[in-house]
PDB file of N, CA and C in Angstrom:
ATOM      1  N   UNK A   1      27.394 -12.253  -3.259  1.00 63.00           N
ATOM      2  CA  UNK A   1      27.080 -10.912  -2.809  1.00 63.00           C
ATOM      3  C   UNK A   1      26.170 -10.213  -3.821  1.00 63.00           C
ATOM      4  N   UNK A   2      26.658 -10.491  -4.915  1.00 63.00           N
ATOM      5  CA  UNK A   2      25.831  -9.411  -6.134  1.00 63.00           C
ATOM      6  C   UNK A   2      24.530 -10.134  -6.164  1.00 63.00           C
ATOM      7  N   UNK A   3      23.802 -11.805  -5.875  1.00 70.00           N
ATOM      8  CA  UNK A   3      22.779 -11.707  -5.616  1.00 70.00           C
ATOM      9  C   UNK A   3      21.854 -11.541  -4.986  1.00 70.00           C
ATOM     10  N   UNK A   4      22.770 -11.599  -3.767  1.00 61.00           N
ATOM     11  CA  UNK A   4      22.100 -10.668  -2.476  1.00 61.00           C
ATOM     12  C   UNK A   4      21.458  -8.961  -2.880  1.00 61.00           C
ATOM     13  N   UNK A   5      22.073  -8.530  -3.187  1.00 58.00           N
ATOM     14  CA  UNK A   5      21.771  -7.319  -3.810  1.00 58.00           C
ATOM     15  C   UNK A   5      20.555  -7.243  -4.800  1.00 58.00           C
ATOM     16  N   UNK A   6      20.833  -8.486  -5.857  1.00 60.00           N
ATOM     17  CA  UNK A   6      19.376  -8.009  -6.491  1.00 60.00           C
ATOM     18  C   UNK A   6      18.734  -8.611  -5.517  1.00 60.00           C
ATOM     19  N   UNK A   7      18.474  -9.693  -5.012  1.00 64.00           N
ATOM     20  CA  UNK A   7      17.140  -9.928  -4.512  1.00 64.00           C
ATOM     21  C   UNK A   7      16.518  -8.814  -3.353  1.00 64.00           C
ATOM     22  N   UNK A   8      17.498  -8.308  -3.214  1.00 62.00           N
ATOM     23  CA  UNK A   8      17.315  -6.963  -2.153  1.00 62.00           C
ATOM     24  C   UNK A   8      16.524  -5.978  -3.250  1.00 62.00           C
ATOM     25  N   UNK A   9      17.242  -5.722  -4.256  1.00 63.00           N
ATOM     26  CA  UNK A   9      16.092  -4.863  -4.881  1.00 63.00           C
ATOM     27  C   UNK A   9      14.529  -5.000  -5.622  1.00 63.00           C
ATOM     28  N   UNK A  10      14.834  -6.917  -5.613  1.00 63.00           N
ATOM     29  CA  UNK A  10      13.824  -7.350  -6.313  1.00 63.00           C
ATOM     30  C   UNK A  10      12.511  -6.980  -5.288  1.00 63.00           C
ATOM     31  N   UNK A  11      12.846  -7.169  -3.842  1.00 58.00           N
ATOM     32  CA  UNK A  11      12.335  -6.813  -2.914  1.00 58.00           C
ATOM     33  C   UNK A  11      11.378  -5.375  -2.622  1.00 58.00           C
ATOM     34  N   UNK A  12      12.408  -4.713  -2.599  1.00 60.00           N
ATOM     35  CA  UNK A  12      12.284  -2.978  -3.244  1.00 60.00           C
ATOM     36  C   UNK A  12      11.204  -3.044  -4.062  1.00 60.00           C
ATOM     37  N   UNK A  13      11.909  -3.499  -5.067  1.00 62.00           N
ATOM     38  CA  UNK A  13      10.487  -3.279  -6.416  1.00 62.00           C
ATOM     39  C   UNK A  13       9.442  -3.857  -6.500  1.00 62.00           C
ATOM     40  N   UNK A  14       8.969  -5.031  -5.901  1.00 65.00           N
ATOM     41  CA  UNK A  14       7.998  -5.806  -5.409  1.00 65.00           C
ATOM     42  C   UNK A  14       7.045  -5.072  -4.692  1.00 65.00           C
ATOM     43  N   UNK A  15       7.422  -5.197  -3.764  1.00 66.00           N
ATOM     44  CA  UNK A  15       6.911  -5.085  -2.090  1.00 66.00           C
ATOM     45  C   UNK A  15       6.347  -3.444  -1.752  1.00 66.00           C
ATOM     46  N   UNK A  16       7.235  -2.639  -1.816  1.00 74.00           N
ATOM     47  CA  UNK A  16       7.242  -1.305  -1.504  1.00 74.00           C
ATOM     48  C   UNK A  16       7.079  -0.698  -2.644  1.00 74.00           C
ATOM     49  N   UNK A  17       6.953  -0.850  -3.642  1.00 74.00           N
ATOM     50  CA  UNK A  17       6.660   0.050  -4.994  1.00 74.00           C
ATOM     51  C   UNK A  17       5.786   0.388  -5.575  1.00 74.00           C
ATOM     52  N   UNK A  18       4.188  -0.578  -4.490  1.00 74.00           N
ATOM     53  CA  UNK A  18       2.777  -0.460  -4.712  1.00 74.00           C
ATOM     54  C   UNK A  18       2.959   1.111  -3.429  1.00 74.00           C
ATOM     55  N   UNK A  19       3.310   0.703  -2.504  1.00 76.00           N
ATOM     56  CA  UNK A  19       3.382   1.491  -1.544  1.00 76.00           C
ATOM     57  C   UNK A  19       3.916   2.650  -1.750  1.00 76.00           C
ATOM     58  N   UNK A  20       4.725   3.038  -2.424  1.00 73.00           N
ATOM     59  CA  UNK A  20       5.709   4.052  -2.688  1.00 73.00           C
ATOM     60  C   UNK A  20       4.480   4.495  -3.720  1.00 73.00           C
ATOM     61  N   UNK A  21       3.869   3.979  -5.116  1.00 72.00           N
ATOM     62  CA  UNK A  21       2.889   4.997  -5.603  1.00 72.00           C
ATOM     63  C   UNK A  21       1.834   5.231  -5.205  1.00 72.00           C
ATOM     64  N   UNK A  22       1.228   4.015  -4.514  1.00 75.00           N
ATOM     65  CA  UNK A  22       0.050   4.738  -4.469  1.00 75.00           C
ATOM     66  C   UNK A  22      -0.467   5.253  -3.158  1.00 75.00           C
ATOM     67  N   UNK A  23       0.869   5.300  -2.025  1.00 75.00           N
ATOM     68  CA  UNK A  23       0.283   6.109  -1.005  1.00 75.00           C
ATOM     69  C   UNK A  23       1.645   7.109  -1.123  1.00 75.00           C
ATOM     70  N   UNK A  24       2.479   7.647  -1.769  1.00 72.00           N
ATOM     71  CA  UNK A  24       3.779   8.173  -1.735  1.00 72.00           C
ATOM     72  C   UNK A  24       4.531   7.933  -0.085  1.00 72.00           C
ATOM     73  N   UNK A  25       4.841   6.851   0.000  1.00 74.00           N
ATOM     74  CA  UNK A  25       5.747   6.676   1.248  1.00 74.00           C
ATOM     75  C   UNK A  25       6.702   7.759   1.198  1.00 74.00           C
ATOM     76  N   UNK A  26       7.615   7.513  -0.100  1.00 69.00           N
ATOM     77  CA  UNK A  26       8.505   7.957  -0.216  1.00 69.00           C
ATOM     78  C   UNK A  26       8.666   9.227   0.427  1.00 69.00           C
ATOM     79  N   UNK A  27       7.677   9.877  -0.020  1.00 72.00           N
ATOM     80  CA  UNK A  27       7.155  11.616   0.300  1.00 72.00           C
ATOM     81  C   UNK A  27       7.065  12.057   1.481  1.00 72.00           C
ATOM     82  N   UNK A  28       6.908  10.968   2.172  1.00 75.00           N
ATOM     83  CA  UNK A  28       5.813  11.047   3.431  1.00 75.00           C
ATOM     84  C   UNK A  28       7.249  11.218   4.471  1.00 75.00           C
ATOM     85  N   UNK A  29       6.946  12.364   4.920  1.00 78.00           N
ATOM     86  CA  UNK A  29       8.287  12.537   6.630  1.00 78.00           C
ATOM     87  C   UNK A  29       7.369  12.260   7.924  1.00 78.00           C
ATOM     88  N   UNK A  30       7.951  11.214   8.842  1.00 75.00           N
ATOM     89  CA  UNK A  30       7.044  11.342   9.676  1.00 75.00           C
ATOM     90  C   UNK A  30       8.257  10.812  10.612  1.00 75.00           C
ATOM     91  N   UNK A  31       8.434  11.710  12.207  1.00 78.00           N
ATOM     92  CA  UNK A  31       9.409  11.638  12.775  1.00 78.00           C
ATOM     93  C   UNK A  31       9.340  11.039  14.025  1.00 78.00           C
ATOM     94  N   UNK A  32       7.891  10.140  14.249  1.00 81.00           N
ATOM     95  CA  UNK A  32       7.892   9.140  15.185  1.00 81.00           C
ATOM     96  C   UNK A  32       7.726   7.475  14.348  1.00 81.00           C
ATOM     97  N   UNK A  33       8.641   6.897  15.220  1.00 85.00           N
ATOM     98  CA  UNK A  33       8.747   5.477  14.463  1.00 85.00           C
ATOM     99  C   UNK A  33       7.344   4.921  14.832  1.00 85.00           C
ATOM    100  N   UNK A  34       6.693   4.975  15.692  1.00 88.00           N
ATOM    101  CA  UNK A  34       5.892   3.717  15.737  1.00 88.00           C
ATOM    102  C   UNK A  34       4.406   4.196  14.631  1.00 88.00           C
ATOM    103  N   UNK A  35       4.587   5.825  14.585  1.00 86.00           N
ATOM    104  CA  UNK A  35       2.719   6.290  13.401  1.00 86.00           C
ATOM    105  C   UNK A  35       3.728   5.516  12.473  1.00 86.00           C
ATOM    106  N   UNK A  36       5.019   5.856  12.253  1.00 80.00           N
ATOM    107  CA  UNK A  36       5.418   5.065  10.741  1.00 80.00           C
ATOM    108  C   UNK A  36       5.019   3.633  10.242  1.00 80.00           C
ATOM    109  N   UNK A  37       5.337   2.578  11.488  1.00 86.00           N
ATOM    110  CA  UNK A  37       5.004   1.302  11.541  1.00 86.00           C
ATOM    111  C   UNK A  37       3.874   0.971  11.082  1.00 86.00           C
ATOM    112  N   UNK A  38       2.251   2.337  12.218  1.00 89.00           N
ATOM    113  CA  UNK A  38       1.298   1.840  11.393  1.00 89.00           C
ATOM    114  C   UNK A  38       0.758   2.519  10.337  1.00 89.00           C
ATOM    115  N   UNK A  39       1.062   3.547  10.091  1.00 85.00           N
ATOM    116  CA  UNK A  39       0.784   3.901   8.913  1.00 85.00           C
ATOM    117  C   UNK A  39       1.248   2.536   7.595  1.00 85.00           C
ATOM    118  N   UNK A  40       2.351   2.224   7.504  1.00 83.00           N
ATOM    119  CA  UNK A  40       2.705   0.786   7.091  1.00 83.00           C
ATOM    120  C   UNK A  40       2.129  -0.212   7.357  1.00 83.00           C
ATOM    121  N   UNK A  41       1.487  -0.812   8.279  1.00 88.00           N
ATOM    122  CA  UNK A  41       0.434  -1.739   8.527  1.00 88.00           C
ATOM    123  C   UNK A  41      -0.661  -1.378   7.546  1.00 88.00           C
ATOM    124  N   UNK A  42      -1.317  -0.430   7.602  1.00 88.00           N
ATOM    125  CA  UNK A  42      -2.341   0.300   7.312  1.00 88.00           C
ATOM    126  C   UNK A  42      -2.342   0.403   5.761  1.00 88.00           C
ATOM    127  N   UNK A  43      -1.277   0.909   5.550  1.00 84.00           N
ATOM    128  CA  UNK A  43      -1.227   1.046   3.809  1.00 84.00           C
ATOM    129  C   UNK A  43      -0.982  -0.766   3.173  1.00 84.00           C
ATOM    130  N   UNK A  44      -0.533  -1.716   3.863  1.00 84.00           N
ATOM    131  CA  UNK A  44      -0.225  -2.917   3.660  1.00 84.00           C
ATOM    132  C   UNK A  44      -2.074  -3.845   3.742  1.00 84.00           C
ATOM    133  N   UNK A  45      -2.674  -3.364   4.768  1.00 88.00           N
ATOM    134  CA  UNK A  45      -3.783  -3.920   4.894  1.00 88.00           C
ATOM    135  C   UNK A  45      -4.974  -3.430   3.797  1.00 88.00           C
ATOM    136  N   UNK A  46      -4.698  -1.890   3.262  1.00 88.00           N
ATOM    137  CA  UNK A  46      -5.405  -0.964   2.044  1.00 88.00           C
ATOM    138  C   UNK A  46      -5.212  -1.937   1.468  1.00 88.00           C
ATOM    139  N   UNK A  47      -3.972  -2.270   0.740  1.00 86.00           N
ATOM    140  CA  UNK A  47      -3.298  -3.124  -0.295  1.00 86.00           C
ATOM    141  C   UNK A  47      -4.164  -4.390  -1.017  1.00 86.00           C
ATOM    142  N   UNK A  48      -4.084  -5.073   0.709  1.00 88.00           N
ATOM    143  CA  UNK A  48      -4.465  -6.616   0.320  1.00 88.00           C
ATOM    144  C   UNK A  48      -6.273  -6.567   0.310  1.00 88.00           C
ATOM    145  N   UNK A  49      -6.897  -5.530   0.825  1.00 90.00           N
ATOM    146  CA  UNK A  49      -8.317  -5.512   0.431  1.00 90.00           C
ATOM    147  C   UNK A  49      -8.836  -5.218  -1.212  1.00 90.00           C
ATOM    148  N   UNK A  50      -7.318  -4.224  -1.624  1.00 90.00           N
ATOM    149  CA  UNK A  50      -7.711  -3.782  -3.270  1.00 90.00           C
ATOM    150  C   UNK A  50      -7.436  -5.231  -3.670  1.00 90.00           C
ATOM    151  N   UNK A  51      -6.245  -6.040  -3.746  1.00 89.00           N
ATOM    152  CA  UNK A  51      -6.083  -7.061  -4.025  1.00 89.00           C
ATOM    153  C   UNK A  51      -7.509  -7.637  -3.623  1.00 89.00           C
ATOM    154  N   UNK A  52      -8.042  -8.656  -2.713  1.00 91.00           N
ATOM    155  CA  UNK A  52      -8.881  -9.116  -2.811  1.00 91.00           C
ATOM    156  C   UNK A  52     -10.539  -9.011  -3.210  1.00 91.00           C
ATOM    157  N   UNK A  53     -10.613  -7.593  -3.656  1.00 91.00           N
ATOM    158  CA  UNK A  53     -11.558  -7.013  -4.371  1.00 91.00           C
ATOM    159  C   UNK A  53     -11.169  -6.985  -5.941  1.00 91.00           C
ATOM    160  N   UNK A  54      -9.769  -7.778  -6.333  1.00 93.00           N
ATOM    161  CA  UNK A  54      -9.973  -7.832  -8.243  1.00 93.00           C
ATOM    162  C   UNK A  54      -9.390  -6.812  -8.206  1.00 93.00           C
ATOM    163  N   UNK A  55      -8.580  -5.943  -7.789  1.00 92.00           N
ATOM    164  CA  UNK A  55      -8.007  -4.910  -8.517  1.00 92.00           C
ATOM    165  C   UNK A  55      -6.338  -5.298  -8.682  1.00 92.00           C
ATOM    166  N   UNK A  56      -5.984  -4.860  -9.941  1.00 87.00           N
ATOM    167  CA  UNK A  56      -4.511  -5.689 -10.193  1.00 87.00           C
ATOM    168  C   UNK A  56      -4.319  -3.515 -10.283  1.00 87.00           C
ATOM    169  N   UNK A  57      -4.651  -2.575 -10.889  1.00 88.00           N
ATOM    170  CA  UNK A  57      -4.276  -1.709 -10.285  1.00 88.00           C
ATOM    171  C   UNK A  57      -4.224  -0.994  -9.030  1.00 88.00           C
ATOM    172  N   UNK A  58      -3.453  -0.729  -8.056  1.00 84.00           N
ATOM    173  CA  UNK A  58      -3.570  -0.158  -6.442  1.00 84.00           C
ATOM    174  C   UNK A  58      -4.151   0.999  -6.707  1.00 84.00           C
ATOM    175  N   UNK A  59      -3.287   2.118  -7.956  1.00 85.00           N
ATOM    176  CA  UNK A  59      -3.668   3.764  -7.318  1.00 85.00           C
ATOM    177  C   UNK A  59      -5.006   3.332  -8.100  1.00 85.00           C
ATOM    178  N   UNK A  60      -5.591   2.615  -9.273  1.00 91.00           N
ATOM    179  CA  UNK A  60      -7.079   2.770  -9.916  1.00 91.00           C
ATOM    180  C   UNK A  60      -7.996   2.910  -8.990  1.00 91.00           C
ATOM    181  N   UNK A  61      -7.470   1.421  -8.183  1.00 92.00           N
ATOM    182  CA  UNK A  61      -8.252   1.236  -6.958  1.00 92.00           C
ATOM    183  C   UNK A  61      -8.585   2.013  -5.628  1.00 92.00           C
ATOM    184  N   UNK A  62      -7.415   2.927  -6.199  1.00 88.00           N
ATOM    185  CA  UNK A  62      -7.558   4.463  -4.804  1.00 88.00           C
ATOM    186  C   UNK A  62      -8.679   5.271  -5.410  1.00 88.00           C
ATOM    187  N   UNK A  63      -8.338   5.622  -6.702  1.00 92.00           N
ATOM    188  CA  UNK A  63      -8.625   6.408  -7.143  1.00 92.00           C
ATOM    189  C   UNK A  63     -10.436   6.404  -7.266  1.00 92.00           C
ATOM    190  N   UNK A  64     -10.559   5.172  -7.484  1.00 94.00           N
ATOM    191  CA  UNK A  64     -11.958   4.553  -7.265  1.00 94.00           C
ATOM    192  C   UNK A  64     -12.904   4.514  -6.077  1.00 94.00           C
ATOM    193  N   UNK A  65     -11.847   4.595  -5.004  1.00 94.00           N
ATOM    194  CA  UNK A  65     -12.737   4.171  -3.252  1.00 94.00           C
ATOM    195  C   UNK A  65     -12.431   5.891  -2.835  1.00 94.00           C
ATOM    196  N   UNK A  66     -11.467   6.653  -3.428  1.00 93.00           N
ATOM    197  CA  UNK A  66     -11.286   8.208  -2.843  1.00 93.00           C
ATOM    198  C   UNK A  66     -13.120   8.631  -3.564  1.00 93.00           C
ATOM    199  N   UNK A  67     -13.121   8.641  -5.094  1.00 97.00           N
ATOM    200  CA  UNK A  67     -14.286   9.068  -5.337  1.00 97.00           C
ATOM    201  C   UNK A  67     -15.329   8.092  -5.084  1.00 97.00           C
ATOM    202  N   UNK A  68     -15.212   7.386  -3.951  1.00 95.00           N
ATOM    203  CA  UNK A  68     -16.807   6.905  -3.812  1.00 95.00           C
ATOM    204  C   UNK A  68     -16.675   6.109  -2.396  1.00 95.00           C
ATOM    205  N   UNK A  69     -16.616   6.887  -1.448  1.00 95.00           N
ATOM    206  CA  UNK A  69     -15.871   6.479   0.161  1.00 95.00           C
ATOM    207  C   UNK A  69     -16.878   5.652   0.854  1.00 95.00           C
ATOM    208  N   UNK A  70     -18.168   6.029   0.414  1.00 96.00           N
ATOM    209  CA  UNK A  70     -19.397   4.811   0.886  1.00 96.00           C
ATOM    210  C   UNK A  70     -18.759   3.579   0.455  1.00 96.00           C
ATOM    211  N   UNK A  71     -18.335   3.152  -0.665  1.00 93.00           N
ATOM    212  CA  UNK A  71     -17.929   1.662  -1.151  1.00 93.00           C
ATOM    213  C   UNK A  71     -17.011   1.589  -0.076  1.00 93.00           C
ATOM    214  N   UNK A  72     -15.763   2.448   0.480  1.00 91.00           N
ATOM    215  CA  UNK A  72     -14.937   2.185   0.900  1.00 91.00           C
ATOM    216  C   UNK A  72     -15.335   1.699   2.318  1.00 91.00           C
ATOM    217  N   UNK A  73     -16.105   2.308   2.820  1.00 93.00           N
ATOM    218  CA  UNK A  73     -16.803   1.783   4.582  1.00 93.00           C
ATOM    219  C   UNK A  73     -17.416   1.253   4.062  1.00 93.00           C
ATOM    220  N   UNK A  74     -18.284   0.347   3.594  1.00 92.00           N
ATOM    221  CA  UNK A  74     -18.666  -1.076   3.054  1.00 92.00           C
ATOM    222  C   UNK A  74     -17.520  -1.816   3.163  1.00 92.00           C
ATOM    223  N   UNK A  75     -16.737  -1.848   2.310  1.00 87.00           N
ATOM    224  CA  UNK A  75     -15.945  -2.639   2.165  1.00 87.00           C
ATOM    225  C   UNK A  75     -15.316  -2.710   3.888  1.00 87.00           C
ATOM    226  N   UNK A  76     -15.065  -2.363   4.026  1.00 86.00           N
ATOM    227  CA  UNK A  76     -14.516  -2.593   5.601  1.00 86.00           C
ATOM    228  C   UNK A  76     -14.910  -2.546   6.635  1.00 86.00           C
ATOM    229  N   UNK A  77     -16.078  -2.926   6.716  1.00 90.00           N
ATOM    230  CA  UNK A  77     -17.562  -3.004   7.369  1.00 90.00           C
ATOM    231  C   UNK A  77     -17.711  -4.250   7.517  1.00 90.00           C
ATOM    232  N   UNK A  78     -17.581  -4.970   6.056  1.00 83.00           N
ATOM    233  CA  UNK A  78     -17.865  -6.199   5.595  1.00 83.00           C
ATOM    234  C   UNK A  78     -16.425  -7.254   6.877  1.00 83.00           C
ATOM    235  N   UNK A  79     -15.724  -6.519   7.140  1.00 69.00           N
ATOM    236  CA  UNK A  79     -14.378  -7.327   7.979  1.00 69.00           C
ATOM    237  C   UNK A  79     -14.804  -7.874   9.093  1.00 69.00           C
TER     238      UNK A  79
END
């Protein structure tokens, strides 16, 4: 049981903890399930483009495509 538990949190801290900073899930109230789903798609697909553009930081990588949104429609142009 108790390793069920960590791997449950290892999970947590993995997975959702890029998500939780650098789009604040956490923060975020939203009271229809399915914008939730894609908003979650959406922040999951952000993710794996910073990833495959070399960025090992997520929010740098926000912080980088917020101030310069042309790179950002490039980049997803390029899809």
């Amino acid at each position: 049981m108790l390793e069920l538990v960590r791997s449950e949190w290892g999970i947590e801290n993995g997975l959702h903890y890029r998500r939780d900073v650098t789009f604040h899930e956490d923060k975020t109230r939203m009271t229809c399930k399915a914008f939730a789903r894609s908003m979650a798609i959406i922040n999951n697909l952000i993710i794996a483009l910073f990833s495959n553009q070399g960025f090992s930081n997520h929010a740098q990588a926000r912080r980088f495509f917020d101030a310069k949104p042309s790179a950002a429609l490039a980049l997803v142009l390029r899809l």
